[in-house]
């Protein structure tokens, strides 16, 4: 079975972001970018399924500017076989919203006919947590979101997928027919690091460049970003010297005890 | 136009988050008028429907009680919501794992965008929501005819319970061949629900082991607090993942948040920095948690916690 993995280029998770002075967006110039951490987990899971003999081919896909090819090369170095870059730089400077991303991915699913699609549960920039669910809806497939364990059971034409999901009260296990869409939670696996020889080999792996127009998808969104602001700052607090002082302050000053 | 709120429930009990979502719906109603209907979908959900009917501001509770909606699987429930969404201008649910699983699927089936985790209603089309782990607040405006929105509970005060709205049943039954519920393992706790607790005490990697989390029990009991954890504590296997507070766990905004042995990574701060009063107990005086803490105590938690618990008795 073929596995499709969607990856996104985002600001590195360690970076302290800055809001632009004109409040139009977050400043992305000269900021360290990386693969979204949840996407790394998705790539790792796909590669592990290939190593177990469940998957035959892993295809990585991204939607974004030309620079996003760096993240595809990372996916290839981690073990993906080939990559597809849907280049949006010609059409728009603006971000591609989840719905447009899901529409593009649905076209790729139609073309590639994967047995399983793995995405991260959310991107750490927009924090939307939408694309996997939207893709499942558009492709007419079942979804296993926030997965902490994924197991393929059965054989031949009757393969099923058991997904353990992280839900508010604990864990839930569902069984899905294949093909299916899975989104990864942090505890699904521990992603590996790419080794130098693999990074070199990844440069020779195939990478197709497409455009949204190739898929007949309109990227424009009905959602407008009006303003981006910094959240209200918390004022610096004080350090207390003892437990007695702490409890005293909480009782008499903050009045929360 | 009217507003449809999806009720959140577990084990036959209406979850507190629903009262917060209705509060957000009331803000919308101030701009657009119309009714606020609550949809209760599940199996044997009579008691949930009655609890939902008591929420102030609710016009009508619609109940879809059928085995296909048990455990609120996304595939059948989104199909039901798509059927019911006509006639509503807004569909709202809590930004819980249920709401996040479901609403993007509904939005895509209706070919509209979805707006996640709003913390403020500006007007009927405009909302504020945190991005980049809460380090920026985005104001977004939707031109879609149907707005599909998840609501961050901590952004809205819960409505009261003096109402007696009408309850009517919904006969729509959809088919689901693609997904099946297998099992559920829920953590048992007598303590208040993490997301709704007035006081939260959380442990991090500094706790050292799962066994040491017991040091928090006595304090939590005395304060009526819920116990949370940082991702580091969860990943180290100290406590189950449903206790995690942060960007990828639960978002809390209690009156008092006590962080014990937690360094204060961006990811964790995203889940608790709207708490009214933050206390940090950490032996590393350089820990970033002290930059957001109202009261910081530098010290060894193994000495501080027993002393703190003892002091609460006085």
Coordinates of C-alpha atoms in Angstrom, one line a residue:
Chain A
X1 CA 0.0 0.0 0.0
X2 CA 1.1 3.5 -0.8
X3 CA 1.2 6.1 2.0
X4 CA 0.8 9.8 1.4
X5 CA 2.2 12.2 4.0
X6 CA 1.5 15.9 4.1
X7 CA 4.1 18.2 5.6
X8 CA 4.2 21.9 6.3
X9 CA 7.0 24.5 6.6
X10 CA 6.5 26.6 9.7
X11 CA 8.5 28.8 12.0
X12 CA 10.8 26.7 14.2
X13 CA 9.0 25.8 17.4
X14 CA 11.8 27.4 19.5
X15 CA 11.6 30.8 17.9
X16 CA 10.0 33.6 19.9
X17 CA 7.7 35.2 17.3
X18 CA 7.3 38.9 16.5
X19 CA 4.2 40.6 15.4
X20 CA 4.7 43.1 12.5
X21 CA 4.5 46.8 13.4
X22 CA 1.6 47.3 11.0
X23 CA -0.3 44.4 12.6
X24 CA -0.8 42.7 9.3
X25 CA 0.8 39.4 10.4
X26 CA 3.6 37.7 12.2
X27 CA 7.1 38.7 10.9
X28 CA 8.5 35.8 8.9
X29 CA 11.6 37.5 7.4
X30 CA 14.9 36.1 8.5
X31 CA 13.3 33.7 10.9
X32 CA 14.4 30.0 11.2
X33 CA 11.9 27.7 9.5
X34 CA 11.5 24.0 10.0
X35 CA 9.1 21.1 9.4
X36 CA 6.1 21.3 11.6
X37 CA 6.7 18.9 14.6
X38 CA 3.5 17.0 14.1
X39 CA 4.4 16.5 10.4
X40 CA 7.7 15.0 11.4
X41 CA 5.8 12.4 13.5
X42 CA 3.6 11.7 10.4
X43 CA 6.7 11.1 8.2
X44 CA 8.2 8.9 10.9
X45 CA 5.1 6.8 11.2
X46 CA 4.9 6.3 7.4
X47 CA 8.5 5.3 7.2
X48 CA 8.0 2.8 10.1
X49 CA 5.1 1.3 8.3
X50 CA 7.3 0.8 5.3
X51 CA 10.0 -0.8 7.4
X52 CA 7.4 -3.2 8.8
X53 CA 6.4 -4.2 5.2
X54 CA 2.9 -2.6 5.5
X55 CA 3.7 0.2 3.1
X56 CA 5.4 -0.2 -0.3
X57 CA 5.9 3.5 -1.1
X58 CA 5.9 6.8 0.9
X59 CA 5.0 10.0 -0.9
X60 CA 5.6 13.3 0.8
X61 CA 3.6 16.4 -0.3
X62 CA 3.7 20.0 0.6
X63 CA 1.8 23.2 -0.4
X64 CA 3.7 26.5 -0.2
X65 CA 6.4 28.7 -1.5
X66 CA 9.5 27.4 -3.3
X67 CA 11.4 27.3 0.0
X68 CA 9.1 24.6 1.3
X69 CA 11.1 22.2 -0.9
X70 CA 13.6 22.1 1.9
X71 CA 11.0 20.4 4.1
X72 CA 10.3 17.9 1.3
X73 CA 14.0 17.1 1.1
X74 CA 14.0 16.5 4.8
X75 CA 11.1 14.1 4.4
X76 CA 13.0 12.3 1.7
X77 CA 16.1 12.1 3.9
X78 CA 14.0 10.6 6.6
X79 CA 12.9 7.8 4.3
X80 CA 10.1 9.1 1.9
X81 CA 10.5 7.7 -1.6
X82 CA 9.4 10.7 -3.7
X83 CA 7.9 14.2 -3.2
X84 CA 5.3 16.5 -4.7
X85 CA 5.5 20.3 -4.2
X86 CA 2.4 22.3 -4.9
X87 CA 3.9 25.7 -5.5
X88 CA 1.7 28.5 -4.4
X89 CA 4.2 31.4 -4.7
X90 CA 3.0 32.4 -8.2
X91 CA -0.6 32.8 -7.2
X92 CA -0.5 34.4 -3.8
X93 CA 1.6 35.8 -1.1
X94 CA -1.1 35.0 1.4
X95 CA -1.3 31.9 3.4
X96 CA -3.2 28.9 2.0
X97 CA -6.1 28.2 4.4
X98 CA -7.0 24.7 5.6
X99 CA -9.9 24.3 3.2
X100 CA -7.9 25.1 0.1
X101 CA -5.1 22.8 1.4
X102 CA -7.6 20.0 1.9
X103 CA -9.0 20.5 -1.6
X104 CA -5.5 20.3 -3.1
X105 CA -4.6 17.2 -1.0
X106 CA -7.9 15.6 -2.1
X107 CA -6.8 16.0 -5.7
X108 CA -3.5 14.4 -4.9
X109 CA -5.3 11.5 -3.1
X110 CA -7.5 11.1 -6.2
X111 CA -4.4 10.9 -8.4
X112 CA -2.1 8.8 -6.3
X113 CA -4.8 6.5 -4.7
X114 CA -2.9 6.0 -1.4
X115 CA -4.1 3.3 1.0
X116 CA -3.4 5.7 3.9
X117 CA -2.8 9.4 4.3
X118 CA -1.0 10.7 7.4
X119 CA -1.0 14.3 8.5
X120 CA 0.0 16.1 11.7
X121 CA -2.9 17.0 13.9
X122 CA -2.2 20.7 13.8
X123 CA 0.4 23.2 12.5
X124 CA 2.1 25.1 15.3
X125 CA 1.7 28.4 13.4
X126 CA -2.0 28.7 12.7
X127 CA -3.0 26.1 15.4
X128 CA -6.1 25.3 13.3
X129 CA -6.3 21.5 13.7
X130 CA -8.5 21.2 10.6
X131 CA -6.8 20.0 7.4
X132 CA -6.9 16.2 8.0
X133 CA -10.5 16.3 9.0
X134 CA -11.4 18.4 5.9
X135 CA -9.4 16.1 3.6
X136 CA -11.3 13.1 5.0
X137 CA -14.6 14.8 4.4
X138 CA -13.7 15.8 0.8
X139 CA -12.2 12.5 -0.1
X140 CA -15.2 10.7 1.5
X141 CA -12.9 8.7 3.8
X142 CA -13.0 7.9 7.5
X143 CA -10.7 9.7 9.9
X144 CA -8.5 8.7 12.9
X145 CA -7.5 12.0 14.4
X146 CA -5.0 12.7 17.3
X147 CA -3.6 9.2 16.9
X148 CA -1.2 7.8 19.5
X149 CA -1.1 4.3 18.0
X150 CA -1.8 3.0 14.5
X151 CA -2.2 -0.7 13.5
X152 CA -3.1 -2.3 10.2
X153 CA -5.1 -5.5 10.7
X154 CA -6.4 -8.2 8.3
X155 CA -5.0 -9.0 4.9
X156 CA -5.7 -8.9 1.2
X157 CA -8.7 -6.7 0.3
X158 CA -10.1 -6.7 3.9
X159 CA -7.5 -4.6 5.6
X160 CA -8.6 -2.4 8.4
X161 CA -6.9 0.3 10.5
X162 CA -7.1 0.4 14.3
X163 CA -6.4 3.9 15.6
X164 CA -6.0 4.7 19.3
X165 CA -6.9 8.4 19.7
X166 CA -6.1 10.8 22.5
X167 CA -9.4 12.2 23.7
X168 CA -10.2 14.6 26.6
X169 CA -11.0 11.9 29.1
X170 CA -8.3 9.4 28.1
X171 CA -7.9 7.1 25.1
X172 CA -10.4 5.8 22.5
X173 CA -9.8 3.1 19.9
X174 CA -11.7 3.1 16.6
X175 CA -11.5 0.8 13.6
X176 CA -11.5 2.4 10.1
X177 CA -11.9 0.9 6.7
X178 CA -9.0 1.7 4.3
X179 CA -8.2 4.0 2.7
X180 CA -8.3 6.3 5.6
X181 CA -6.9 9.6 6.9
X182 CA -4.9 9.7 10.2
X183 CA -3.6 12.8 12.0
X184 CA -0.8 12.4 14.5
X185 CA -0.5 13.3 18.1
X186 CA 2.8 13.9 19.9
X187 CA 3.0 10.5 21.5
X188 CA 2.6 8.4 18.3
X189 CA 6.4 8.0 17.9
X190 CA 9.8 9.6 18.4
X191 CA 11.0 10.9 15.0
X192 CA 14.5 9.9 13.9
X193 CA 17.2 12.3 12.8
X194 CA 18.3 12.3 9.2
X195 CA 21.9 11.1 8.7
X196 CA 24.3 12.9 6.4
X197 CA 24.4 10.1 3.7
X198 CA 20.6 10.0 3.7
X199 CA 20.5 13.8 3.3
X200 CA 22.9 13.4 0.3
X201 CA 20.8 10.6 -1.2
X202 CA 17.6 12.6 -0.7
X203 CA 19.0 15.2 -3.2
X204 CA 18.6 12.6 -6.0
X205 CA 15.1 11.4 -5.1
X206 CA 12.3 12.6 -7.4
X207 CA 10.5 15.8 -6.6
X208 CA 7.6 16.9 -8.8
X209 CA 6.5 20.6 -8.9
X210 CA 2.9 21.3 -9.5
X211 CA 0.7 24.4 -9.2
X212 CA -2.9 24.7 -7.7
X213 CA -4.0 25.4 -11.3
X214 CA -2.8 22.0 -12.4
X215 CA -5.4 20.6 -10.0
X216 CA -8.0 23.2 -10.8
X217 CA -8.2 24.4 -7.3
X218 CA -8.9 28.0 -6.4
X219 CA -6.6 29.0 -3.4
X220 CA -8.5 32.2 -2.5
X221 CA -10.3 32.0 0.8
X222 CA -13.4 33.7 2.2
X223 CA -11.6 34.1 5.4
X224 CA -9.7 37.4 5.8
X225 CA -7.0 38.1 8.4
X226 CA -7.9 41.6 9.6
X227 CA -5.3 42.1 12.3
X228 CA -2.6 40.3 14.3
X229 CA -1.8 41.6 17.7
X230 CA 0.5 40.6 20.6
X231 CA -1.5 39.2 23.5
X232 CA -1.8 41.2 26.7
X233 CA 1.5 41.0 28.6
X234 CA 1.5 39.6 32.1
X235 CA 3.2 42.0 34.5
X236 CA 6.3 40.7 36.2
X237 CA 5.6 39.2 39.5
X238 CA 7.6 38.9 42.7
X239 CA 9.7 36.2 44.3
X240 CA 8.9 35.2 47.8
X241 CA 11.3 33.8 50.3
X242 CA 9.4 31.1 52.1
X243 CA 6.2 28.9 52.0
X244 CA 4.8 31.0 54.8
X245 CA 5.2 34.2 52.8
X246 CA 3.7 32.5 49.7
X247 CA 0.6 31.3 51.5
X248 CA 0.3 34.7 53.2
X249 CA 0.4 36.5 49.9
X250 CA -2.1 34.2 48.3
X251 CA -4.5 34.7 51.2
X252 CA -4.2 38.4 51.8
X253 CA -2.9 40.0 48.6
X254 CA -4.2 37.8 45.7
X255 CA -7.1 36.5 47.8
X256 CA -7.3 33.2 46.0
X257 CA -7.0 30.9 49.0
Chain B
X1 CA -30.6 33.7 11.4
X2 CA -30.2 31.1 14.2
X3 CA -27.3 29.5 15.9
X4 CA -26.8 25.7 16.5
X5 CA -24.7 24.6 19.4
X6 CA -23.4 21.0 19.6
X7 CA -23.7 19.7 23.1
X8 CA -20.6 18.0 24.6
X9 CA -21.3 15.0 26.8
X10 CA -19.6 11.9 28.2
X11 CA -21.1 9.0 30.0
X12 CA -24.6 10.4 29.9
X13 CA -23.6 13.7 31.5
X14 CA -23.6 17.1 29.9
X15 CA -20.0 18.5 30.0
X16 CA -19.5 22.0 31.5
X17 CA -17.9 23.3 28.2
X18 CA -21.4 23.4 26.6
X19 CA -22.4 26.3 29.0
X20 CA -19.4 28.3 27.8
X21 CA -20.3 27.7 24.1
X22 CA -23.8 28.9 24.8
X23 CA -22.3 32.0 26.3
X24 CA -20.4 32.6 23.0
X25 CA -23.7 32.0 21.1
X26 CA -25.4 34.7 23.3
X27 CA -22.7 37.2 22.2
X28 CA -23.5 36.3 18.6
X29 CA -27.2 36.6 19.2
X30 CA -26.7 40.2 20.3
X31 CA -25.6 40.9 16.7
X32 CA -27.9 38.7 14.7
X33 CA -30.9 37.9 16.8
X34 CA -32.6 34.5 16.1
X35 CA -32.6 31.5 18.3
X36 CA -30.0 29.4 20.0
X37 CA -30.7 25.7 19.5
X38 CA -28.6 22.9 21.1
X39 CA -28.1 19.6 19.4
X40 CA -27.7 16.6 21.6
X41 CA -26.5 13.6 19.6
X42 CA -25.7 10.2 21.0
X43 CA -27.3 7.1 22.5
X44 CA -29.4 7.2 25.6
X45 CA -28.9 11.0 26.0
X46 CA -32.3 11.9 27.6
X47 CA -30.6 13.2 30.8
X48 CA -28.1 15.2 28.7
X49 CA -31.0 16.8 26.8
X50 CA -32.7 17.8 30.0
X51 CA -29.5 19.3 31.4
X52 CA -29.0 21.3 28.1
X53 CA -32.6 22.6 28.3
X54 CA -31.8 24.2 31.7
X55 CA -29.0 26.4 30.2
X56 CA -30.0 30.0 30.0
X57 CA -30.4 31.5 26.6
X58 CA -31.3 28.2 24.9
X59 CA -34.5 28.3 22.8
X60 CA -34.8 24.6 21.9
X61 CA -32.9 21.4 22.4
X62 CA -32.9 19.0 19.5
X63 CA -32.1 15.4 20.4
X64 CA -30.8 12.7 18.0
X65 CA -30.8 9.6 20.0
X66 CA -29.6 6.6 18.0
X67 CA -27.0 3.9 18.3
X68 CA -25.2 5.3 15.2
X69 CA -24.3 8.4 17.1
X70 CA -22.9 6.5 20.1
X71 CA -19.4 7.7 21.1
X72 CA -19.9 10.6 18.7
X73 CA -17.8 9.2 15.9
X74 CA -17.0 11.9 13.3
X75 CA -18.3 10.2 10.2
X76 CA -22.0 9.8 11.3
X77 CA -22.1 12.9 13.4
X78 CA -20.8 15.2 10.7
X79 CA -23.3 13.7 8.3
X80 CA -26.1 14.6 10.8
X81 CA -24.8 18.1 11.3
X82 CA -24.6 18.7 7.6
X83 CA -28.3 17.7 7.3
X84 CA -29.3 20.0 10.2
X85 CA -27.0 23.0 9.3
X86 CA -29.4 24.5 6.8
X87 CA -31.5 27.1 8.5
X88 CA -28.6 28.1 10.8
X89 CA -26.0 30.9 10.1
X90 CA -23.6 29.6 12.8
X91 CA -22.7 26.2 14.0
X92 CA -20.7 26.2 17.3
X93 CA -19.0 23.5 19.4
X94 CA -16.5 23.5 22.2
X95 CA -12.8 23.3 21.1
X96 CA -12.6 19.9 22.8
X97 CA -11.3 16.8 21.2
X98 CA -14.9 16.1 20.1
X99 CA -15.5 19.5 18.6
X100 CA -12.1 19.6 16.9
X101 CA -12.6 16.1 15.4
X102 CA -16.0 17.0 14.0
X103 CA -16.4 20.6 12.9
X104 CA -13.7 20.8 10.2
X105 CA -15.4 17.7 8.6
X106 CA -18.7 19.5 8.7
X107 CA -17.2 22.7 7.3
X108 CA -15.5 20.9 4.4
X109 CA -18.8 19.1 3.5
X110 CA -20.5 22.5 3.4
X111 CA -17.6 24.0 1.4
X112 CA -16.9 26.7 4.0
X113 CA -13.9 27.6 6.2
X114 CA -13.8 26.6 9.8
X115 CA -12.7 29.0 12.5
X116 CA -10.9 27.3 15.4
X117 CA -10.8 28.2 19.1
X118 CA -12.3 31.6 19.2
X119 CA -11.7 33.6 22.4
X120 CA -13.8 36.6 21.4
X121 CA -16.8 37.5 19.3
X122 CA -16.3 40.9 17.6
X123 CA -19.5 40.7 15.5
X124 CA -21.4 38.1 13.6
X125 CA -18.6 37.6 11.0
X126 CA -15.5 38.6 13.0
X127 CA -13.7 36.7 15.7
X128 CA -10.5 36.7 17.7
X129 CA -8.4 33.6 18.1
X130 CA -4.9 32.8 19.3
X131 CA -2.2 31.6 16.9
X132 CA 1.4 30.6 17.3
X133 CA 0.8 28.9 20.7
X134 CA -1.0 32.0 22.0
X135 CA 1.8 34.3 21.2
X136 CA -0.3 36.3 18.8
X137 CA -4.0 37.1 18.6
X138 CA -5.5 37.1 15.1
X139 CA -8.7 38.9 14.2
X140 CA -10.4 37.0 11.3
X141 CA -13.5 37.8 9.3
X142 CA -15.5 35.2 7.4
X143 CA -17.5 35.9 4.3
X144 CA -19.0 32.4 4.2
X145 CA -22.8 32.1 4.5
X146 CA -22.4 29.5 7.2
X147 CA -19.9 30.0 10.0
X148 CA -18.5 26.8 11.6
X149 CA -16.7 27.7 14.8
X150 CA -15.1 26.0 17.7
X151 CA -15.1 28.0 21.0
X152 CA -12.3 28.0 23.6
X153 CA -14.2 27.6 26.8
X154 CA -11.9 29.7 28.9
X155 CA -12.7 32.7 26.7
X156 CA -16.3 32.9 27.8
X157 CA -18.0 32.7 31.2
X158 CA -20.6 29.8 31.5
X159 CA -24.3 30.7 31.3
X160 CA -26.5 29.9 34.3
X161 CA -29.1 27.1 34.6
X162 CA -32.5 28.6 35.2
X163 CA -34.1 27.8 31.8
X164 CA -36.6 25.2 30.7
X165 CA -36.2 25.1 26.9
X166 CA -38.4 22.9 24.7
X167 CA -37.0 19.5 23.8
X168 CA -37.8 17.9 20.4
X169 CA -36.5 14.8 18.8
X170 CA -34.6 14.7 15.5
X171 CA -35.4 11.6 13.4
X172 CA -32.5 11.8 10.9
X173 CA -30.5 8.6 10.9
X174 CA -27.4 8.3 8.8
X175 CA -25.4 5.3 7.7
X176 CA -21.9 4.6 8.8
X177 CA -19.9 1.8 7.1
X178 CA -16.5 3.4 7.5
X179 CA -15.7 3.6 11.2
X180 CA -16.5 1.6 14.3
X181 CA -16.0 2.2 18.0
X182 CA -13.8 -0.5 19.6
X183 CA -13.0 0.6 23.1
X184 CA -12.3 3.5 25.5
X185 CA -10.0 3.9 28.4
X186 CA -10.9 6.8 30.5
X187 CA -8.9 8.0 33.5
X188 CA -10.9 7.9 36.7
X189 CA -10.8 10.9 39.0
X190 CA -12.9 12.4 41.8
X191 CA -11.3 15.7 41.3
X192 CA -12.8 18.6 39.3
X193 CA -12.5 18.6 35.5
X194 CA -9.2 20.1 34.6
X195 CA -10.5 22.6 32.1
X196 CA -13.2 23.9 34.5
X197 CA -11.4 23.8 37.8
X198 CA -11.0 27.0 39.9
X199 CA -7.6 25.9 41.1
X200 CA -5.1 23.8 39.1
X201 CA -1.8 22.4 40.5
X202 CA 0.5 21.0 37.8
X203 CA 3.7 19.0 38.0
X204 CA 6.5 18.9 35.5
X205 CA 9.7 16.9 34.8
X206 CA 11.0 18.2 38.2
X207 CA 8.6 15.9 39.9
X208 CA 11.1 13.1 39.1
X209 CA 8.6 10.2 39.0
X210 CA 4.9 9.3 38.8
X211 CA 5.1 8.3 42.4
X212 CA 6.0 11.8 43.5
X213 CA 2.9 13.2 41.9
X214 CA 1.2 12.0 45.1
X215 CA 2.8 15.0 46.8
X216 CA 0.3 17.1 44.9
X217 CA -2.7 15.0 46.0
X218 CA -3.0 16.5 49.6
X219 CA -2.7 20.1 48.3
X220 CA -5.2 19.4 45.5
X221 CA -7.7 17.9 48.0
X222 CA -7.4 20.8 50.4
X223 CA -7.8 23.4 47.6
X224 CA -10.4 21.5 45.6
X225 CA -8.0 21.7 42.8
X226 CA -7.5 19.6 39.6
X227 CA -4.1 18.2 38.9
X228 CA -2.4 18.9 35.6
X229 CA 1.0 18.1 34.0
X230 CA 3.5 19.5 31.5
X231 CA 4.3 17.6 28.3
X232 CA 7.6 16.6 29.8
X233 CA 5.9 14.8 32.7
X234 CA 3.5 13.0 30.3
X235 CA 6.2 12.0 27.9
X236 CA 8.3 10.7 30.8
X237 CA 5.4 8.4 31.6
X238 CA 4.7 10.0 35.1
X239 CA 1.0 10.6 34.4
X240 CA -1.5 10.0 31.6
X241 CA -1.7 12.3 28.6
X242 CA -5.2 13.6 29.4
X243 CA -3.6 15.6 32.3
X244 CA -1.4 17.6 29.9
X245 CA -1.8 21.4 29.9
X246 CA -0.5 23.2 26.9
X247 CA -0.8 24.1 23.2
X248 CA -1.4 20.4 22.4
X249 CA -3.1 19.5 25.6
X250 CA -5.8 21.3 27.6
X251 CA -6.2 25.0 27.9
X252 CA -7.0 26.2 31.4
X253 CA -7.6 29.6 32.9
X254 CA -8.3 29.0 36.6
X255 CA -8.2 31.6 39.5
X256 CA -5.0 30.0 40.7
X257 CA -2.5 28.0 38.8
X258 CA 0.4 26.4 40.7
X259 CA 3.3 25.2 38.5
X260 CA 5.6 22.8 40.3
X261 CA 8.9 21.7 38.7
X262 CA 7.8 23.1 35.4
X263 CA 10.4 25.1 33.4
X264 CA 7.7 27.0 31.4
X265 CA 8.3 26.2 27.7
X266 CA 6.3 28.2 25.2
X267 CA 4.2 25.1 24.6
X268 CA 3.1 24.9 28.3
X269 CA 2.6 28.6 28.7
X270 CA 0.1 28.5 25.8
X271 CA -2.2 26.4 28.0
X272 CA -2.2 28.4 31.2
X273 CA -1.0 32.0 30.8
X274 CA -4.5 33.3 31.0
X275 CA -4.8 32.1 34.6
X276 CA -5.7 34.8 37.1
X277 CA -2.8 34.2 39.5
X278 CA 0.2 32.0 38.7
X279 CA 2.5 30.5 41.3
X280 CA 5.8 28.9 40.3
X281 CA 7.8 26.5 42.5
X282 CA 11.1 25.6 41.0
X283 CA 14.6 25.1 42.1
X284 CA 16.1 26.8 39.0
X285 CA 15.7 30.6 39.5
X286 CA 16.4 31.1 35.8
X287 CA 13.4 29.0 34.7
X288 CA 11.2 31.0 32.2
X289 CA 8.1 30.2 34.3
X290 CA 9.2 32.9 36.7
X291 CA 8.7 35.5 34.0
X292 CA 4.9 34.9 34.0
X293 CA 4.5 33.9 37.6
X294 CA 2.8 36.4 40.0
X295 CA 4.5 34.7 42.9
X296 CA 7.6 32.6 42.5
X297 CA 9.3 30.5 45.1
X298 CA 12.8 29.2 44.4
X299 CA 13.3 26.0 46.3
X300 CA 13.3 22.2 46.3
X301 CA 9.7 21.0 45.7
X302 CA 10.3 18.0 47.9
X303 CA 10.6 20.4 50.8
X304 CA 8.3 23.1 49.7
X305 CA 5.2 20.9 48.9
X306 CA 4.9 19.2 52.3
X307 CA 5.4 22.6 54.0
X308 CA 2.8 24.1 51.7
X309 CA 0.3 21.4 52.4
X310 CA 1.0 21.7 56.2
X311 CA 0.5 25.5 56.0
X312 CA -2.9 25.1 54.4
X313 CA -4.2 23.3 57.5
X314 CA -3.5 26.4 59.7

